[in-house]
XYZ file of C-alpha atoms in Angstrom:
310
model
C 0.000 0.000 0.000
C 1.452 3.358 -1.037
C 1.389 6.223 1.484
C -0.698 9.356 1.006
C 0.449 12.969 0.948
C -1.830 15.380 2.815
C -1.277 18.992 1.717
C -2.415 21.800 4.018
C -3.486 24.454 1.524
C -6.366 26.247 3.250
C -4.413 29.231 4.599
C -4.408 32.529 2.732
C -0.991 33.831 3.853
C -1.730 37.220 5.408
C 1.907 38.321 5.648
C 2.539 37.392 2.016
C -0.579 39.153 0.798
C -2.176 36.535 -1.421
C -2.887 32.912 -2.150
C 0.642 31.516 -2.026
C -0.451 28.008 -2.902
C -1.240 28.989 -6.489
C 1.693 31.332 -7.100
C 3.892 30.235 -10.024
C 7.514 30.323 -8.836
C 9.229 27.816 -11.118
C 10.619 28.612 -14.593
C 7.348 27.512 -16.242
C 4.984 28.764 -13.548
C 5.302 25.754 -11.247
C 4.019 26.217 -7.699
C 5.755 25.004 -4.550
C 3.069 22.313 -4.249
C 3.980 21.117 -7.753
C 7.544 20.450 -6.613
C 6.374 18.770 -3.416
C 4.108 16.426 -5.377
C 6.905 15.656 -7.830
C 9.218 14.728 -4.937
C 6.489 12.733 -3.178
C 5.763 10.689 -6.309
C 9.459 9.878 -6.678
C 9.439 8.835 -3.005
C 6.636 6.333 -3.644
C 3.479 8.172 -2.586
C 0.312 7.181 -4.440
C -2.376 9.688 -3.473
C -2.551 13.413 -2.742
C -5.221 14.878 -0.477
C -5.635 18.651 -0.543
C -7.143 20.494 2.414
C -8.631 23.684 0.953
C -11.340 26.231 1.603
C -14.655 25.948 -0.215
C -14.108 29.436 -1.684
C -11.262 28.277 -3.937
C -11.800 24.513 -4.105
C -13.175 24.636 -7.666
C -10.185 26.644 -8.917
C -7.731 24.228 -7.280
C -9.500 21.164 -8.681
C -9.517 22.627 -12.170
C -5.824 23.524 -11.987
C -4.883 20.077 -10.683
C -6.897 18.207 -13.326
C -5.205 20.205 -16.064
C -1.687 19.946 -14.681
C -1.423 16.384 -13.385
C -3.588 14.492 -15.882
C -0.753 12.236 -17.028
C 1.229 11.889 -13.805
C 1.895 8.287 -12.753
C 3.107 6.742 -9.529
C 6.403 4.834 -9.414
C 4.608 1.623 -10.441
C 2.789 3.277 -13.344
C -0.656 3.815 -11.831
C -2.439 7.184 -12.157
C -1.719 9.487 -9.229
C -4.924 9.928 -7.211
C -6.232 13.296 -6.004
C -8.855 14.064 -3.379
C -10.055 17.498 -2.227
C -11.428 18.063 1.272
C -12.550 21.375 2.739
C -11.799 22.946 6.102
C -14.512 25.287 7.316
C -15.342 26.839 10.678
C -18.596 24.934 11.068
C -16.939 21.522 10.704
C -16.889 20.801 14.423
C -18.943 18.359 16.536
C -22.611 19.391 16.556
C -22.776 19.686 20.340
C -20.467 22.720 20.208
C -22.194 25.886 18.955
C -20.046 28.002 16.653
C -19.389 31.540 17.833
C -20.840 33.659 14.972
C -18.052 36.203 15.437
C -15.273 33.730 14.780
C -13.503 34.094 11.411
C -10.157 32.403 12.162
C -9.744 28.756 11.056
C -9.464 26.101 13.764
C -5.813 25.307 13.009
C -3.613 22.690 11.393
C -4.685 19.710 13.524
C -8.314 20.492 12.722
C -7.383 20.657 9.026
C -5.840 17.180 9.194
C -9.026 15.820 10.796
C -10.984 16.859 7.703
C -9.298 13.977 5.846
C -10.228 11.198 8.287
C -12.786 9.662 5.906
C -10.502 9.579 2.850
C -7.191 8.337 4.314
C -6.843 4.722 5.493
C -3.088 4.241 5.111
C 0.097 5.827 6.543
C 0.284 9.443 5.439
C 2.494 12.502 5.426
C 1.383 16.037 6.278
C 3.020 19.096 4.728
C 2.343 22.802 4.297
C 1.363 23.797 0.777
C 3.643 26.828 0.767
C 6.871 25.200 2.023
C 9.618 23.587 -0.060
C 11.011 20.574 1.775
C 13.430 18.951 -0.688
C 13.694 15.506 -2.256
C 15.574 13.879 0.603
C 12.902 14.873 3.117
C 10.206 13.115 1.086
C 12.388 10.037 0.647
C 12.922 9.846 4.418
C 9.216 10.281 5.112
C 8.122 7.850 2.402
C 10.448 5.180 3.795
C 9.061 5.756 7.304
C 5.455 5.458 6.114
C 6.112 2.164 4.333
C 7.963 0.783 7.347
C 4.958 1.574 9.582
C 2.150 0.211 7.423
C 1.135 -2.237 10.157
C 1.870 -0.205 13.292
C -0.295 1.925 15.565
C 0.593 4.753 17.903
C 3.953 5.455 16.251
C 4.285 8.762 14.429
C 7.148 10.946 13.237
C 8.247 14.482 12.511
C 10.915 15.431 9.973
C 13.211 17.911 11.714
C 15.174 20.500 9.734
C 18.443 21.976 10.970
C 17.582 25.453 12.213
C 20.069 27.325 10.037
C 18.579 25.568 6.981
C 15.220 27.254 7.595
C 15.973 30.959 8.005
C 14.789 33.846 5.838
C 17.037 36.611 4.554
C 14.138 39.058 4.682
C 13.094 39.008 8.304
C 13.060 37.000 11.502
C 11.004 33.819 11.761
C 9.301 31.670 14.378
C 10.328 28.046 14.746
C 9.457 25.185 17.066
C 12.700 23.570 18.231
C 12.429 19.847 18.939
C 13.653 18.083 22.060
C 13.884 14.297 22.048
C 15.024 11.426 24.247
C 17.858 8.928 23.749
C 15.592 6.766 21.598
C 15.010 9.706 19.263
C 11.383 10.206 20.310
C 9.942 13.690 20.600
C 9.558 15.030 24.144
C 8.759 18.682 23.425
C 8.585 21.404 20.791
C 9.588 24.789 22.205
C 8.390 27.785 20.202
C 11.053 30.420 19.556
C 10.232 33.813 18.061
C 12.154 36.436 16.085
C 14.864 33.978 15.039
C 17.586 35.471 12.893
C 21.274 35.134 12.120
C 24.014 37.620 12.964
C 26.710 38.589 10.467
C 29.115 36.218 12.239
C 26.733 33.299 11.719
C 25.374 33.127 15.255
C 21.668 32.221 15.363
C 19.551 33.929 18.008
C 15.903 34.125 19.011
C 13.381 34.711 21.772
C 12.225 31.742 23.834
C 8.460 32.084 24.125
C 8.343 29.538 26.954
C 10.914 31.104 29.309
C 10.543 34.663 28.074
C 14.279 34.989 27.429
C 15.159 37.483 24.693
C 17.874 37.304 22.045
C 19.322 34.018 23.284
C 21.921 32.131 21.264
C 20.462 29.028 19.630
C 22.105 25.876 18.306
C 22.205 26.419 14.542
C 21.970 22.649 14.017
C 19.034 22.102 16.384
C 16.204 20.234 14.691
C 13.058 22.291 14.247
C 9.550 21.604 13.017
C 8.501 22.817 9.585
C 5.158 21.010 9.851
C 6.283 17.865 8.039
C 4.784 14.872 9.841
C 4.170 11.169 9.352
C 1.110 9.427 10.817
C -0.659 6.103 10.721
C -4.461 6.351 10.361
C -5.158 5.544 14.025
C -3.986 9.115 14.663
C -7.366 10.439 13.510
C -9.373 8.921 16.369
C -6.870 10.094 18.977
C -6.752 13.606 17.538
C -10.533 13.794 17.268
C -10.898 13.008 20.984
C -8.320 15.662 21.869
C -10.100 18.205 19.666
C -13.323 17.652 21.585
C -11.440 18.273 24.831
C -9.983 21.407 23.226
C -13.465 22.621 22.276
C -14.796 22.019 25.779
C -12.533 24.894 26.829
C -12.156 26.954 23.643
C -15.350 26.564 21.583
C -16.382 30.160 22.254
C -12.917 31.636 21.675
C -12.302 33.734 18.564
C -8.605 33.027 17.989
C -7.538 29.822 19.757
C -6.395 27.185 17.258
C -5.906 23.429 17.428
C -2.371 22.804 16.144
C -0.645 19.548 15.186
C 2.169 19.956 17.779
C -0.455 20.335 20.510
C -2.286 17.187 19.393
C 0.955 15.189 19.193
C 2.096 16.505 22.574
C -1.175 15.350 24.154
C -0.822 11.903 22.582
C 2.807 11.521 23.684
C 2.338 12.794 27.230
C -0.765 10.661 27.778
C 1.151 7.545 26.731
C -1.048 6.878 23.699
C 1.818 7.027 21.236
C 5.337 8.111 20.363
C 6.690 10.498 17.754
C 10.083 9.765 16.246
C 12.241 12.761 15.289
C 13.785 12.195 11.859
C 16.593 14.420 10.602
C 16.826 15.723 7.042
C 19.835 17.407 5.393
C 17.500 19.340 3.070
C 17.257 23.123 3.024
C 13.769 24.468 3.577
C 12.618 27.580 1.784
C 9.319 29.330 1.286
C 7.567 32.636 0.807
C 6.988 33.815 4.349
C 7.361 37.438 3.216
C 6.699 39.103 -0.149
C 10.402 39.889 -0.283
C 11.180 36.157 -0.251
C 9.628 35.629 -3.677
C 12.555 36.658 -5.939
C 14.928 34.474 -3.959
C 12.617 31.472 -4.232
C 12.247 32.011 -7.979
C 16.064 32.095 -8.253
C 16.421 28.907 -6.182
C 14.038 26.969 -8.415
C 15.852 28.258 -11.508
C 19.140 27.073 -9.996
C 17.742 23.622 -9.150
C 16.552 23.264 -12.746
C 19.931 24.389 -14.059
C 21.650 21.797 -11.850
C 19.418 19.063 -13.245
C 17.599 18.376 -9.966
C 14.239 19.012 -11.660
C 13.076 18.860 -15.283
C 11.636 21.972 -16.842
C 8.768 22.131 -17.373
C 8.064 19.965 -14.327
C 4.885 18.449 -15.862
């Protein structure tokens, strides 16, 4: 059974100022998602599930049908696509929706939207992040190795200095893990940047410390996860507990790290921290766009990707 790729593509990217998921950044207008799907197919994935908003679902479906019509999996079968929507009212009926809420319920809620269409090990990625071929190979191998397991999940950790932006500071969750390589905590750090001498610094949101020196090679979360399908039931139960407290809130969100933390600390599962040598890049800021365009052009020139991609 081939693993599934779940793409989180429902966010609108307020800092970037537009729908990043459909922005053509490659030499022939390829999007970041296009490159992720290309890498996932090479890594042995057989299905792609998009989490989108109803407002642009039709546009995404049309674009996908046109672009990927002839794409095959590694064993020659047509690559499958499924579209699922994330909306504010998609919560258990016993919780009334605050009519003033406009903010989505978060990444872990988005993943739950796919519980009826995924029945195999699956990967979760952001639609506007470039993760690199090696990251997908690592995650694809993990998914295949865990086809018959339950309660064992993973996160692909990127070296911190491989995830920074040249156009502003960033926020990153830095992973802590035990001797077995299992996740024990993700500590959010804000305003991470790099000094001229190469030193990486940031603010620890947990301790409140400002401008502390960080390990440039520390593994951080870029929202690249691996799950087996039993995760859905565990996450759904945690979401109901979350709503018991936060159903009437306007901004509280249910995030994947929170769900995983609850599972790990309650003894319901473990989350292995995998390390990738890949460099992450993305369009966090508008100013990032020219650099990303140049990076894709360079990767094509080096022969890493064909052009056009499809």
